[in-house]
Amino acid sequence: MSDLPAGLSCLRSRHGPSETMDRLVASVTARGMTIFARIDHGAGAAEAGLSLRPTELLLFGHARSGTPLMQAAQTIGIDLPLKALVWQDGNGVVWVGFNEPDWIACRHGLAPDTIPAVQAIHRALTEIGHEAAGSST
């Protein structure tokens, strides 16, 4: 995938959109994270009489990971909880995308002492994305 927005990581999925999202949910819950919302943008579009290829957003996280970052820079709450997007492009390819934690940290000017927490979140997101996509890390 080319021309990605800054700070966005994307992985090509080996599965269809619904299965990819279900695998994402399973991976998140297996790590003890809370799922706050699963938003089906395609269904919302259909309710409005519009068409949209499969597009679903998952909001998830864990207070133990996110709270210390918000203590360091409360504005990071606009980017938390974490989000992952599953969508099918015009060529029928399914993708899993998420905001890169390093990009989020930079956006909010987090201090260097938060780097270990940001790196841990990055590792978890990468693993979750690969599990959902059915790809190797």
PDB file of C-alpha atoms in Angstrom:
ATOM      1  CA  MET A   1       0.000   0.000   0.000  1.00  0.00           C
ATOM      2  CA  SER A   2       1.439   3.352  -0.965  1.00  0.00           C
ATOM      3  CA  ASP A   3       0.728   6.927   0.057  1.00  0.00           C
ATOM      4  CA  LEU A   4      -0.073   6.138   3.681  1.00  0.00           C
ATOM      5  CA  PRO A   5      -0.964   9.018   5.963  1.00  0.00           C
ATOM      6  CA  ALA A   6       1.822   9.941   8.391  1.00  0.00           C
ATOM      7  CA  GLY A   7       1.911   7.727  11.451  1.00  0.00           C
ATOM      8  CA  LEU A   8      -0.278   4.938  10.053  1.00  0.00           C
ATOM      9  CA  SER A   9       0.881   1.309   9.884  1.00  0.00           C
ATOM     10  CA  CYS A  10      -1.010  -1.084   7.619  1.00  0.00           C
ATOM     11  CA  LEU A  11      -0.851  -4.838   7.208  1.00  0.00           C
ATOM     12  CA  ARG A  12      -2.388  -6.812   4.362  1.00  0.00           C
ATOM     13  CA  SER A  13      -4.758  -9.473   5.647  1.00  0.00           C
ATOM     14  CA  ARG A  14      -5.022 -13.026   4.398  1.00  0.00           C
ATOM     15  CA  HIS A  15      -8.667 -13.083   5.481  1.00  0.00           C
ATOM     16  CA  GLY A  16     -11.923 -11.406   4.580  1.00  0.00           C
ATOM     17  CA  PRO A  17     -13.029  -8.244   6.386  1.00  0.00           C
ATOM     18  CA  SER A  18     -15.327  -9.901   8.940  1.00  0.00           C
ATOM     19  CA  GLU A  19     -12.870 -12.666   9.785  1.00  0.00           C
ATOM     20  CA  THR A  20     -10.030 -10.167  10.067  1.00  0.00           C
ATOM     21  CA  MET A  21     -12.055  -8.060  12.519  1.00  0.00           C
ATOM     22  CA  ASP A  22     -13.092 -11.142  14.494  1.00  0.00           C
ATOM     23  CA  ARG A  23      -9.435 -12.197  14.711  1.00  0.00           C
ATOM     24  CA  LEU A  24      -8.535  -8.660  15.822  1.00  0.00           C
ATOM     25  CA  VAL A  25     -11.152  -8.793  18.597  1.00  0.00           C
ATOM     26  CA  ALA A  26      -9.884 -12.217  19.705  1.00  0.00           C
ATOM     27  CA  SER A  27      -6.285 -11.024  19.796  1.00  0.00           C
ATOM     28  CA  VAL A  28      -7.182  -7.919  21.812  1.00  0.00           C
ATOM     29  CA  THR A  29      -9.304  -9.789  24.348  1.00  0.00           C
ATOM     30  CA  ALA A  30      -6.703 -12.551  24.705  1.00  0.00           C
ATOM     31  CA  ARG A  31      -4.341  -9.850  26.017  1.00  0.00           C
ATOM     32  CA  GLY A  32      -6.832  -8.737  28.658  1.00  0.00           C
ATOM     33  CA  MET A  33      -7.605  -5.451  26.961  1.00  0.00           C
ATOM     34  CA  THR A  34     -11.033  -3.852  27.037  1.00  0.00           C
ATOM     35  CA  ILE A  35     -13.015  -3.380  23.841  1.00  0.00           C
ATOM     36  CA  PHE A  36     -14.821  -0.053  24.087  1.00  0.00           C
ATOM     37  CA  ALA A  37     -16.533  -0.062  20.694  1.00  0.00           C
ATOM     38  CA  ARG A  38     -16.763  -1.889  17.393  1.00  0.00           C
ATOM     39  CA  ILE A  39     -18.027   0.507  14.770  1.00  0.00           C
ATOM     40  CA  ASP A  40     -19.253  -0.773  11.406  1.00  0.00           C
ATOM     41  CA  HIS A  41     -18.865   2.215   9.085  1.00  0.00           C
ATOM     42  CA  GLY A  42     -20.249   0.189   6.171  1.00  0.00           C
ATOM     43  CA  ALA A  43     -23.469  -0.526   8.054  1.00  0.00           C
ATOM     44  CA  GLY A  44     -23.737   3.143   8.995  1.00  0.00           C
ATOM     45  CA  ALA A  45     -23.336   4.134   5.369  1.00  0.00           C
ATOM     46  CA  ALA A  46     -26.022   1.647   4.320  1.00  0.00           C
ATOM     47  CA  GLU A  47     -28.430   3.075   6.905  1.00  0.00           C
ATOM     48  CA  ALA A  48     -27.860   6.487   5.317  1.00  0.00           C
ATOM     49  CA  GLY A  49     -28.557   5.070   1.846  1.00  0.00           C
ATOM     50  CA  LEU A  50     -24.883   5.215   0.840  1.00  0.00           C
ATOM     51  CA  SER A  51     -22.456   2.518  -0.212  1.00  0.00           C
ATOM     52  CA  LEU A  52     -19.096   1.857   1.403  1.00  0.00           C
ATOM     53  CA  ARG A  53     -16.817  -1.134   1.077  1.00  0.00           C
ATOM     54  CA  PRO A  54     -16.420  -3.093   4.331  1.00  0.00           C
ATOM     55  CA  THR A  55     -14.864  -0.741   6.898  1.00  0.00           C
ATOM     56  CA  GLU A  56     -14.852  -1.405  10.655  1.00  0.00           C
ATOM     57  CA  LEU A  57     -13.149   0.389  13.521  1.00  0.00           C
ATOM     58  CA  LEU A  58     -12.229  -1.160  16.864  1.00  0.00           C
ATOM     59  CA  LEU A  59     -11.533   0.980  19.949  1.00  0.00           C
ATOM     60  CA  PHE A  60      -9.661  -0.860  22.683  1.00  0.00           C
ATOM     61  CA  GLY A  61      -7.076  -0.515  25.381  1.00  0.00           C
ATOM     62  CA  HIS A  62      -6.103  -0.969  28.984  1.00  0.00           C
ATOM     63  CA  ALA A  63      -6.036   1.728  31.666  1.00  0.00           C
ATOM     64  CA  ARG A  64      -2.768   0.318  33.004  1.00  0.00           C
ATOM     65  CA  SER A  65      -1.066   1.245  29.719  1.00  0.00           C
ATOM     66  CA  GLY A  66      -2.915   4.378  28.697  1.00  0.00           C
ATOM     67  CA  THR A  67      -3.249   6.216  32.004  1.00  0.00           C
ATOM     68  CA  PRO A  68       0.497   6.793  32.524  1.00  0.00           C
ATOM     69  CA  LEU A  69       0.669   8.351  29.070  1.00  0.00           C
ATOM     70  CA  MET A  70      -2.274  10.627  29.862  1.00  0.00           C
ATOM     71  CA  GLN A  71      -0.595  11.547  33.142  1.00  0.00           C
ATOM     72  CA  ALA A  72       2.425  12.622  31.101  1.00  0.00           C
ATOM     73  CA  ALA A  73       0.368  14.552  28.520  1.00  0.00           C
ATOM     74  CA  GLN A  74      -3.358  14.680  29.075  1.00  0.00           C
ATOM     75  CA  THR A  75      -3.997  15.651  25.449  1.00  0.00           C
ATOM     76  CA  ILE A  76      -3.037  12.129  24.370  1.00  0.00           C
ATOM     77  CA  GLY A  77      -6.538  11.201  25.502  1.00  0.00           C
ATOM     78  CA  ILE A  78      -7.729  12.351  22.065  1.00  0.00           C
ATOM     79  CA  ASP A  79      -5.771   9.427  20.568  1.00  0.00           C
ATOM     80  CA  LEU A  80      -6.673   6.918  23.275  1.00  0.00           C
ATOM     81  CA  PRO A  81      -8.126   4.394  23.505  1.00  0.00           C
ATOM     82  CA  LEU A  82      -6.189   2.688  20.763  1.00  0.00           C
ATOM     83  CA  LYS A  83      -7.874   2.180  17.420  1.00  0.00           C
ATOM     84  CA  ALA A  84      -7.536  -0.352  14.629  1.00  0.00           C
ATOM     85  CA  LEU A  85      -9.267  -0.108  11.279  1.00  0.00           C
ATOM     86  CA  VAL A  86     -10.124  -3.063   9.044  1.00  0.00           C
ATOM     87  CA  TRP A  87     -11.145  -2.218   5.503  1.00  0.00           C
ATOM     88  CA  GLN A  88     -11.400  -3.673   2.031  1.00  0.00           C
ATOM     89  CA  ASP A  89      -9.914  -1.544  -0.732  1.00  0.00           C
ATOM     90  CA  GLY A  90     -11.156  -1.141  -4.293  1.00  0.00           C
ATOM     91  CA  ASN A  91      -9.100  -4.134  -5.415  1.00  0.00           C
ATOM     92  CA  GLY A  92     -10.700  -6.426  -2.829  1.00  0.00           C
ATOM     93  CA  VAL A  93      -7.615  -6.441  -0.592  1.00  0.00           C
ATOM     94  CA  VAL A  94      -8.303  -6.372   3.149  1.00  0.00           C
ATOM     95  CA  TRP A  95      -6.110  -4.252   5.410  1.00  0.00           C
ATOM     96  CA  VAL A  96      -5.561  -3.747   9.133  1.00  0.00           C
ATOM     97  CA  GLY A  97      -4.313  -0.291  10.090  1.00  0.00           C
ATOM     98  CA  PHE A  98      -3.411   1.457  13.325  1.00  0.00           C
ATOM     99  CA  ASN A  99      -1.818   4.684  14.456  1.00  0.00           C
ATOM    100  CA  GLU A 100       1.841   4.192  15.299  1.00  0.00           C
ATOM    101  CA  PRO A 101       2.386   4.771  19.033  1.00  0.00           C
ATOM    102  CA  ASP A 102       5.674   6.595  18.356  1.00  0.00           C
ATOM    103  CA  TRP A 103       3.819   9.032  16.109  1.00  0.00           C
ATOM    104  CA  ILE A 104       1.147   9.563  18.785  1.00  0.00           C
ATOM    105  CA  ALA A 105       3.852  10.143  21.430  1.00  0.00           C
ATOM    106  CA  CYS A 106       5.612  12.665  19.214  1.00  0.00           C
ATOM    107  CA  ARG A 107       2.347  14.414  18.394  1.00  0.00           C
ATOM    108  CA  HIS A 108       1.773  15.034  22.108  1.00  0.00           C
ATOM    109  CA  GLY A 109       5.385  15.771  23.033  1.00  0.00           C
ATOM    110  CA  LEU A 110       5.758  12.911  25.485  1.00  0.00           C
ATOM    111  CA  ALA A 111       8.914  12.990  27.582  1.00  0.00           C
ATOM    112  CA  PRO A 112      11.700  10.440  27.022  1.00  0.00           C
ATOM    113  CA  ASP A 113      10.793   8.592  30.239  1.00  0.00           C
ATOM    114  CA  THR A 114       7.607   7.348  28.505  1.00  0.00           C
ATOM    115  CA  ILE A 115       9.560   5.620  25.718  1.00  0.00           C
ATOM    116  CA  PRO A 116       9.458   2.126  27.319  1.00  0.00           C
ATOM    117  CA  ALA A 117       5.659   2.318  27.672  1.00  0.00           C
ATOM    118  CA  VAL A 118       5.251   3.578  24.102  1.00  0.00           C
ATOM    119  CA  GLN A 119       7.512   0.792  22.802  1.00  0.00           C
ATOM    120  CA  ALA A 120       5.516  -1.828  24.720  1.00  0.00           C
ATOM    121  CA  ILE A 121       2.293  -0.543  23.167  1.00  0.00           C
ATOM    122  CA  HIS A 122       3.934  -0.582  19.739  1.00  0.00           C
ATOM    123  CA  ARG A 123       4.999  -4.233  20.177  1.00  0.00           C
ATOM    124  CA  ALA A 124       1.514  -5.229  21.318  1.00  0.00           C
ATOM    125  CA  LEU A 125      -0.187  -3.423  18.416  1.00  0.00           C
ATOM    126  CA  THR A 126       2.180  -5.012  15.917  1.00  0.00           C
ATOM    127  CA  GLU A 127       1.509  -8.492  17.316  1.00  0.00           C
ATOM    128  CA  ILE A 128      -2.243  -7.894  17.381  1.00  0.00           C
ATOM    129  CA  GLY A 129      -2.186  -6.626  13.798  1.00  0.00           C
ATOM    130  CA  HIS A 130      -0.201  -9.611  12.549  1.00  0.00           C
ATOM    131  CA  GLU A 131      -2.486 -12.046  14.371  1.00  0.00           C
ATOM    132  CA  ALA A 132      -5.565 -10.402  12.857  1.00  0.00           C
ATOM    133  CA  ALA A 133      -4.042 -10.322   9.359  1.00  0.00           C
ATOM    134  CA  GLY A 134      -2.700 -13.860   9.564  1.00  0.00           C
ATOM    135  CA  SER A 135       0.824 -12.699   8.743  1.00  0.00           C
ATOM    136  CA  SER A 136       4.128 -13.262  10.481  1.00  0.00           C
ATOM    137  CA  THR A 137       5.860 -10.674  12.650  1.00  0.00           C
TER     138      THR A 137
END
